[in-house]
Amino acid sequence: MKDQLNISNWTCPLPLQNYPTIVMGHGSGGKMMSDLIHHMFLPLLGNEALNQLGDAAVLELDQYPTRVAFSTDSFVVNPLIFPGGNIGELAVYGTVNDLAMTGAQPLFLSAGFILEEGLPMETLGEITTAFSAACQTANVLVVTGDTKVVNKGHGDGLYINTTGIGLIPAEVAIAPENAQAGDVVIVSGTVGDHGMAIMSVREGLEFETRIVSDTSPLHELVETMLAASLDIHCLRDATRGGVAAALNELAKSSQLGITFEEAKIPLRPAVKAACEMLGMDPLYVANEGKLVAIVKSQVAEEVLAAMHSHPLGRDAVLIGQVVSDHPGMVLAKTGIGGSRVVALPVGELLPRIC
Amino acid sequence: MKYLDEYRDGDLTRKLLDEINQTVTRPWKIMEVCGGQTHSIIKSGLDQLLPPEIDLIHGPGCPVCVTPLELIDKAIALASRPEIIFTSYGDMLRVPGSERDLFSVKAEGGDVRIVYSPLDALKIASQNPDKTIVFFGIGFETTAPANAMAVMQAKNQAIENFAMLVSHVTVPSALTALMESPDVQVNAFLAAGHVCTVMGYWEYEQLVEKYQVPIVVMGFEPVDIARALLMCVQQLEDGRAEVENAYARSVVQGGNLPAQDIINQVFERTDRAWRGIGVIPQSGYRLQKAYADFDAELRFPEIQTIAPQEPSVCISGLILQGLKKPNECSAFGKQCTPQNPLGATMVSSEGACAAYYQYGRYAIHLGENEMTQ
């Protein structure tokens, strides 16, 4: 899908009143806004439901007699375009992944774009193109949207909010509190790629290997896992706060303990080097295409094998167990045979002084 | 990863720990000076693997922790001014001043920016000629050369809208103060590898001679730490007191001479207050007269009157001197947590209290009050 993206060839079907940047008028509700919608958003995101441009989308759900997953997320990343992706695909995959963590098949998205006056039209085009391509990859439709423009200095170029609806097959029972003592813990691949990709651009750090974001939609991987076994008890998208936060949330919801072996966490050498340089713990660094799964131990091998068969789960590893000891607490076994508590991160990750 | 994984090798670490076990016959109190080392020890769980005879004391080598409250309040006063862009290393932003921290100043509209190097602050100064850029120049001898370089470049390039709020401290003077204190009973020191990379270890030779304590220069990975501990225990058991270098891949006796040279060109010795400890004579650096134009305290003399008092419940001073363990504090994990720190040792990720909180809660959960025993 990504191969079809050709940013340099992106052209606007009709000139947007010849404005090379976003101006306040693009959020006025008048002709300029209508032009923006008709010439930027509809050509890229349009479909039967969205093209109606009603106050709300009307969706036929008859063919899906099952439970609904519903999730919203706002995207405020800086820089807007980073190695391996941009805010457009992040906004699609972020919500798609939240839905997928319930075992749902993602179907519909809303898209709220908050544009800052002065945003180059070309940047908006590039991001919307990526947004559109990501929707195709994830097989979701944008069925309702909103555009606002804020004064220069009141936004970081562009914020996007997406809300998504997905449907959960009747036989699937995934929930944060479903973990059981004896279950195993799996991570789907290398950790910290997204966070360090963003950080390396923001801080102007250069490494021998370029670190690229792992932003990708996980619903197919989840589908593959569920096809292997329905005994998948919990799934968590390891975004902000990284794998450490995901494990802590799961331990807390299930009131069970989690232990894992630190040495088993898959880590790209460049990410490891960047983390060492900045004094950061990769366990706490954000991912945008990695999940943590808690699975019944008897089916661990089948689920792992299924994950390995999918490109996004190729590096999946069993890292630890759910235990009845130390409820709500996550414990890492260190490389030298000691152990330590892996707590929830407090606030922003701060680089250490020396 | 090359040059890192070798020093995290579990088998080698355990072998060294076994040797320590076989060597030790009596209880010893050994202080690791640097906060980065404290962090590494607790993060790897090495403290739990040591024989009970060895009591590790966490020293005052965390630059964030020992920066006095007064300087934090001065930083906050400067950062709140609309004409100033305040730049700092990241972990200073969450250190509580007497009323708030730099993060709150940022939230209230102050222009506070995290930089990785003081030279980045200099760049911001060139890009914003209508603002004054103040850099928070804290740290031990490790950060001093880069900070000195920034001031020197500011002068050479006539970047007049740059100033530094200086609170530099030095390790040997702190060790002297600890040795002179009648309460402190440390049998040996593990010296900070990064500081020694810059300064060498020649300064410690007279300390060893005067106080008859072993000092071993130590790195930051489990193998480095176990090796330095073994050398330390061997000295103690043999009744020797020498300076030894267990971090030879980075440290030479004379240190990094060009780095020392630039420190000596820009800074001069001065008395410095250490948070929770008090004023230690000649324990820090200030800018020399030739660079006085770049001293933020001289450029904004109104901040010189700021002189707050430390909160009474926090025992960070005793912790920094190795007289108490973090979990012996009545506020530890209760009123005082990383979310709501009462003292700097809970704020910095290198602080002993934060390290105990982050990595050690399990031991406390199990009712082991003395984690290092």
Coordinates of C-alpha atoms in Angstrom, one line a residue, chain B:
Chain B
M1 CA 26.0 -3.7 21.5
K2 CA 29.8 -3.4 21.3
Y3 CA 31.5 -2.1 24.4
L4 CA 28.4 -2.4 26.5
D5 CA 27.1 -5.9 26.4
E6 CA 30.5 -7.2 27.5
Y7 CA 30.2 -5.2 30.7
R8 CA 26.7 -6.4 31.4
D9 CA 27.6 -10.1 31.1
G10 CA 25.7 -12.0 33.7
D11 CA 28.2 -14.9 34.1
L12 CA 31.2 -12.6 34.5
T13 CA 29.3 -10.5 37.0
R14 CA 28.3 -13.5 39.1
K15 CA 31.9 -14.8 39.0
L16 CA 33.2 -11.5 40.4
L17 CA 30.4 -11.6 43.0
D18 CA 31.5 -15.1 44.0
E19 CA 35.0 -13.8 44.4
I20 CA 33.8 -11.0 46.6
N21 CA 31.9 -13.5 48.7
Q22 CA 35.0 -15.6 49.2
T23 CA 37.2 -12.6 50.0
V24 CA 35.0 -10.8 52.5
T25 CA 35.3 -11.7 56.2
R26 CA 34.0 -8.6 58.0
P27 CA 31.3 -5.9 57.6
W28 CA 32.4 -3.0 55.4
K29 CA 30.6 0.3 54.5
I30 CA 31.5 1.3 51.0
M31 CA 30.2 4.5 49.4
E32 CA 29.5 4.7 45.6
V33 CA 30.0 8.4 45.1
C34 CA 28.0 8.9 41.9
G35 CA 24.2 8.9 41.5
G36 CA 24.6 7.2 38.1
Q37 CA 26.3 4.3 39.8
T38 CA 23.5 4.1 42.5
H39 CA 21.0 3.9 39.7
S40 CA 22.9 1.2 37.9
I41 CA 23.4 -0.9 41.1
I42 CA 19.7 -0.8 41.9
K43 CA 18.5 -1.2 38.2
S44 CA 20.6 -4.4 37.8
G45 CA 19.6 -5.7 41.2
L46 CA 23.3 -6.1 42.0
D47 CA 22.6 -4.9 45.6
Q48 CA 20.5 -8.0 46.3
L49 CA 23.3 -10.2 45.2
L50 CA 26.0 -8.9 47.5
P51 CA 27.1 -10.7 50.6
P52 CA 25.5 -9.3 53.8
E53 CA 28.8 -8.0 55.1
I54 CA 28.9 -5.3 52.4
D55 CA 26.8 -2.2 53.1
L56 CA 26.6 0.1 50.1
I57 CA 26.1 3.8 51.0
H58 CA 24.8 6.0 48.3
G59 CA 26.9 9.1 48.0
P60 CA 26.3 12.8 47.1
G61 CA 27.3 12.5 43.5
C62 CA 24.0 13.4 41.9
P63 CA 24.3 16.9 40.5
V64 CA 20.5 17.4 40.4
C65 CA 20.2 16.4 44.1
V66 CA 22.9 18.6 45.5
T67 CA 21.9 21.8 43.7
P68 CA 20.7 24.0 46.5
L69 CA 17.1 25.0 46.8
E70 CA 18.2 28.6 46.5
L71 CA 19.6 28.1 43.0
I72 CA 16.4 26.3 42.0
D73 CA 14.3 29.3 43.2
K74 CA 16.7 31.7 41.4
A75 CA 16.3 29.6 38.2
I76 CA 12.5 29.8 38.6
A77 CA 12.6 33.5 39.1
L78 CA 14.7 34.0 35.9
A79 CA 12.6 31.5 33.9
S80 CA 9.4 33.4 34.8
R81 CA 10.6 36.6 33.2
P82 CA 9.2 37.3 29.7
E83 CA 12.5 38.6 28.3
I84 CA 14.3 35.3 29.2
I85 CA 14.5 32.0 27.5
F86 CA 15.6 29.6 30.2
T87 CA 17.5 26.5 29.1
S88 CA 18.4 23.5 31.2
Y89 CA 19.3 19.8 31.2
G90 CA 16.0 17.9 31.3
D91 CA 15.9 16.5 34.8
M92 CA 16.3 19.9 36.5
L93 CA 12.8 20.8 35.3
R94 CA 11.0 18.6 37.9
V95 CA 13.2 19.6 40.9
P96 CA 10.9 21.3 43.4
G97 CA 11.8 24.8 44.4
S98 CA 10.3 26.1 47.5
E99 CA 7.0 26.7 45.8
R100 CA 7.0 25.2 42.3
D101 CA 9.2 23.7 39.7
L102 CA 10.4 24.8 36.2
F103 CA 7.7 22.7 34.6
S104 CA 5.1 24.8 36.3
V105 CA 6.8 28.0 35.1
K106 CA 6.7 26.5 31.5
A107 CA 3.0 25.8 32.0
E108 CA 2.4 29.3 33.1
G109 CA 3.9 30.6 29.9
G110 CA 7.6 30.9 30.7
D111 CA 9.9 29.9 27.9
V112 CA 11.7 27.0 29.4
R113 CA 13.6 24.6 27.0
I114 CA 15.4 21.3 27.5
V115 CA 18.8 21.2 25.8
Y116 CA 21.3 18.4 25.7
S117 CA 24.3 20.7 25.6
P118 CA 25.0 24.2 26.6
L119 CA 26.2 24.8 23.0
D120 CA 22.6 24.3 22.0
A121 CA 21.6 27.1 24.4
L122 CA 24.2 29.3 22.6
K123 CA 22.6 28.5 19.3
I124 CA 19.2 29.5 20.7
A125 CA 20.9 32.8 21.8
S126 CA 22.1 33.5 18.3
Q127 CA 18.7 32.8 16.9
N128 CA 16.8 35.0 19.4
P129 CA 18.8 38.3 19.6
D130 CA 15.9 40.1 21.3
K131 CA 15.8 37.7 24.3
T132 CA 18.3 36.8 27.0
I133 CA 19.2 33.1 27.1
V134 CA 20.1 31.8 30.5
F135 CA 21.6 28.3 30.8
F136 CA 21.4 26.4 34.1
G137 CA 25.0 25.4 34.5
I138 CA 25.0 22.7 37.1
G139 CA 26.9 19.5 37.6
F140 CA 30.2 18.0 38.6
E141 CA 33.5 18.1 36.7
T142 CA 31.7 16.0 34.1
T143 CA 29.6 18.8 32.7
A144 CA 32.0 21.6 33.6
P145 CA 34.1 21.5 30.4
A146 CA 31.2 21.8 28.1
N147 CA 29.7 24.6 30.2
A148 CA 33.0 26.4 30.2
M149 CA 33.3 26.0 26.5
A150 CA 29.8 27.6 26.0
V151 CA 30.8 30.6 28.0
M152 CA 34.1 30.9 26.2
Q153 CA 32.4 30.7 22.8
A154 CA 29.8 33.3 23.9
K155 CA 32.6 35.7 24.7
N156 CA 34.7 34.9 21.6
Q157 CA 31.7 35.3 19.3
A158 CA 30.3 38.3 21.3
I159 CA 27.0 36.6 21.9
E160 CA 26.0 39.0 24.6
N161 CA 22.4 37.8 25.2
F162 CA 23.7 34.6 26.8
A163 CA 24.3 34.1 30.5
M164 CA 24.8 31.1 32.8
L165 CA 23.4 30.5 36.2
V166 CA 26.3 28.6 37.6
S167 CA 26.1 26.0 40.4
H168 CA 29.1 23.7 39.7
V169 CA 30.4 21.4 42.4
T170 CA 33.5 19.2 42.6
V171 CA 33.9 15.6 43.9
P172 CA 37.2 15.6 45.9
S173 CA 36.0 18.5 48.1
A174 CA 32.9 16.6 48.9
L175 CA 34.8 13.5 49.8
T176 CA 37.1 15.5 52.1
A177 CA 34.0 17.0 53.8
L178 CA 32.6 13.5 54.3
M179 CA 35.9 12.2 55.7
E180 CA 36.1 15.2 58.1
S181 CA 32.6 14.7 59.3
P182 CA 32.6 12.8 62.7
D183 CA 29.3 11.1 61.9
V184 CA 30.3 9.6 58.6
Q185 CA 31.8 6.1 58.8
V186 CA 32.7 5.0 55.3
N187 CA 35.4 2.4 55.0
A188 CA 36.1 2.9 51.3
F189 CA 34.9 5.0 48.3
L190 CA 34.0 3.9 44.8
A191 CA 34.9 7.0 42.7
A192 CA 32.8 8.3 39.9
G193 CA 34.1 7.0 36.5
H194 CA 32.8 9.9 34.5
V195 CA 34.2 12.6 36.7
C196 CA 37.6 10.8 36.7
T197 CA 37.5 10.6 32.9
V198 CA 37.7 14.4 33.0
M199 CA 39.8 15.0 36.1
G200 CA 41.9 11.8 36.4
Y201 CA 42.5 10.3 39.8
W202 CA 45.7 12.1 40.9
E203 CA 43.6 14.3 43.3
Y204 CA 42.6 11.2 45.3
E205 CA 46.1 10.1 46.1
Q206 CA 46.5 12.7 48.8
L207 CA 43.1 11.8 50.2
V208 CA 44.0 8.2 50.5
E209 CA 47.2 9.0 52.2
K210 CA 45.6 11.5 54.6
Y211 CA 42.6 9.4 55.6
Q212 CA 43.8 5.9 54.9
V213 CA 40.7 4.9 52.9
P214 CA 40.8 2.9 49.7
I215 CA 39.4 4.7 46.7
V216 CA 38.6 2.6 43.5
V217 CA 37.6 4.4 40.3
M218 CA 34.5 2.6 39.1
G219 CA 32.5 2.5 35.8
F220 CA 28.7 2.1 35.4
E221 CA 27.9 -1.4 34.1
P222 CA 27.4 -4.5 36.4
V223 CA 30.8 -6.0 35.5
D224 CA 32.5 -2.6 36.2
I225 CA 30.8 -2.3 39.5
A226 CA 31.4 -5.9 40.6
R227 CA 35.1 -5.6 39.6
A228 CA 35.6 -2.3 41.5
L229 CA 33.8 -3.7 44.5
L230 CA 36.1 -6.8 44.5
M231 CA 39.2 -4.6 44.3
C232 CA 37.8 -2.5 47.2
V233 CA 37.0 -5.5 49.4
Q234 CA 40.5 -6.9 48.7
Q235 CA 42.1 -3.7 49.8
L236 CA 40.0 -3.5 52.9
E237 CA 40.6 -7.2 53.8
D238 CA 44.4 -6.7 53.2
G239 CA 44.5 -3.6 55.3
R240 CA 45.7 -1.5 52.3
A241 CA 44.6 2.0 51.3
E242 CA 45.4 2.8 47.7
V243 CA 43.9 4.5 44.7
E244 CA 43.0 1.9 42.1
N245 CA 41.5 2.2 38.7
A246 CA 38.8 -0.3 37.8
Y247 CA 37.6 1.8 34.8
A248 CA 40.8 1.9 32.8
R249 CA 39.0 1.8 29.4
S250 CA 37.9 5.4 30.1
V251 CA 40.1 6.8 32.9
V252 CA 43.8 7.7 33.0
Q253 CA 45.6 9.1 36.0
G254 CA 46.0 12.6 34.6
G255 CA 42.5 12.8 33.1
N256 CA 41.5 14.7 30.0
L257 CA 44.0 17.6 30.0
P258 CA 42.3 19.8 27.3
A259 CA 39.0 19.5 29.3
Q260 CA 40.7 20.5 32.5
D261 CA 42.4 23.3 30.7
I262 CA 39.2 24.9 29.6
I263 CA 37.7 24.5 33.1
N264 CA 40.7 26.4 34.5
Q265 CA 40.4 29.1 31.9
V266 CA 36.8 29.9 32.6
F267 CA 36.0 28.8 36.2
E268 CA 37.6 29.4 39.5
R269 CA 37.1 27.7 42.9
T270 CA 34.5 29.0 45.3
D271 CA 32.6 27.9 48.4
R272 CA 29.3 26.2 47.4
A273 CA 26.2 25.2 49.3
W274 CA 25.1 21.5 48.7
R275 CA 21.5 20.8 49.1
G276 CA 20.8 19.1 52.4
I277 CA 24.5 19.2 53.4
G278 CA 25.4 22.9 53.7
V279 CA 28.3 25.0 52.5
I280 CA 31.5 23.1 51.7
P281 CA 34.5 25.4 51.4
Q282 CA 36.1 25.6 48.0
S283 CA 33.8 22.9 46.7
G284 CA 32.5 24.5 43.6
Y285 CA 33.2 26.6 40.5
R286 CA 32.2 30.1 39.6
L287 CA 32.9 32.1 36.5
Q288 CA 36.2 34.0 36.6
K289 CA 36.1 37.9 36.5
A290 CA 37.0 37.9 32.8
Y291 CA 33.6 36.1 32.2
A292 CA 31.6 38.0 34.8
D293 CA 29.4 39.5 32.0
F294 CA 28.0 36.1 31.4
D295 CA 27.1 35.4 35.1
A296 CA 23.3 35.4 35.3
E297 CA 23.5 36.3 39.0
L298 CA 25.4 39.5 38.2
R299 CA 23.3 40.3 35.2
F300 CA 20.1 40.0 37.2
P301 CA 21.3 41.1 40.6
E302 CA 17.8 41.2 42.0
I303 CA 17.8 37.4 42.3
Q304 CA 20.7 37.5 44.7
T305 CA 18.4 38.1 47.6
I306 CA 16.5 34.8 47.1
A307 CA 17.3 32.6 50.1
P308 CA 14.6 30.0 50.9
Q309 CA 14.7 27.4 53.7
E310 CA 14.6 23.6 53.1
P311 CA 11.4 21.7 54.1
S312 CA 12.0 20.1 57.5
V313 CA 10.6 16.6 56.9
C314 CA 13.0 15.8 54.1
I315 CA 16.2 14.0 55.2
S316 CA 17.9 14.2 51.8
G317 CA 21.0 15.7 53.5
L318 CA 21.5 12.6 55.7
I319 CA 20.9 10.4 52.7
L320 CA 23.5 12.3 50.6
Q321 CA 26.0 11.8 53.4
G322 CA 25.2 8.2 53.7
L323 CA 23.9 8.5 57.2
K324 CA 20.4 7.2 56.3
K325 CA 18.9 4.9 53.7
P326 CA 15.9 6.3 51.7
N327 CA 13.5 3.7 53.1
E328 CA 14.4 4.9 56.6
C329 CA 12.7 8.2 55.9
S330 CA 9.2 8.6 57.4
A331 CA 8.0 10.3 54.3
F332 CA 9.5 7.8 51.8
G333 CA 6.8 6.4 49.5
K334 CA 4.1 8.2 51.5
Q335 CA 4.2 12.0 51.4
C336 CA 7.3 11.8 49.2
T337 CA 7.1 10.0 45.8
P338 CA 8.4 10.7 42.3
Q339 CA 5.1 12.3 41.5
N340 CA 5.2 14.6 44.5
P341 CA 8.9 14.8 45.6
L342 CA 9.7 16.7 48.8
G343 CA 13.4 16.6 48.1
A344 CA 15.8 16.4 45.2
T345 CA 16.9 12.9 45.9
M346 CA 13.4 11.8 44.9
V347 CA 13.4 13.9 41.8
S348 CA 16.4 13.1 39.8
S349 CA 16.4 9.6 38.2
E350 CA 19.9 9.5 39.7
G351 CA 18.7 10.3 43.2
A352 CA 19.0 7.6 45.8
C353 CA 15.4 8.0 46.9
A354 CA 14.1 7.8 43.3
A355 CA 16.2 4.8 42.6
Y356 CA 14.9 3.0 45.7
Y357 CA 11.4 3.9 44.8
Q358 CA 11.6 3.0 41.1
Y359 CA 13.4 -0.3 41.4
G360 CA 13.3 -1.3 45.0
R361 CA 9.6 -1.3 46.0
Y362 CA 9.4 -5.0 45.7
A363 CA 12.0 -5.6 48.4
I364 CA 10.1 -3.2 50.7
H365 CA 6.9 -4.9 49.7
L366 CA 8.4 -8.2 50.9
G367 CA 9.2 -6.5 54.2
E368 CA 13.0 -6.4 53.7
N369 CA 13.7 -3.0 55.3
E370 CA 17.4 -3.1 54.7
M371 CA 17.6 -3.6 51.0
T372 CA 21.4 -3.8 50.8
Q373 CA 21.8 -6.3 53.6

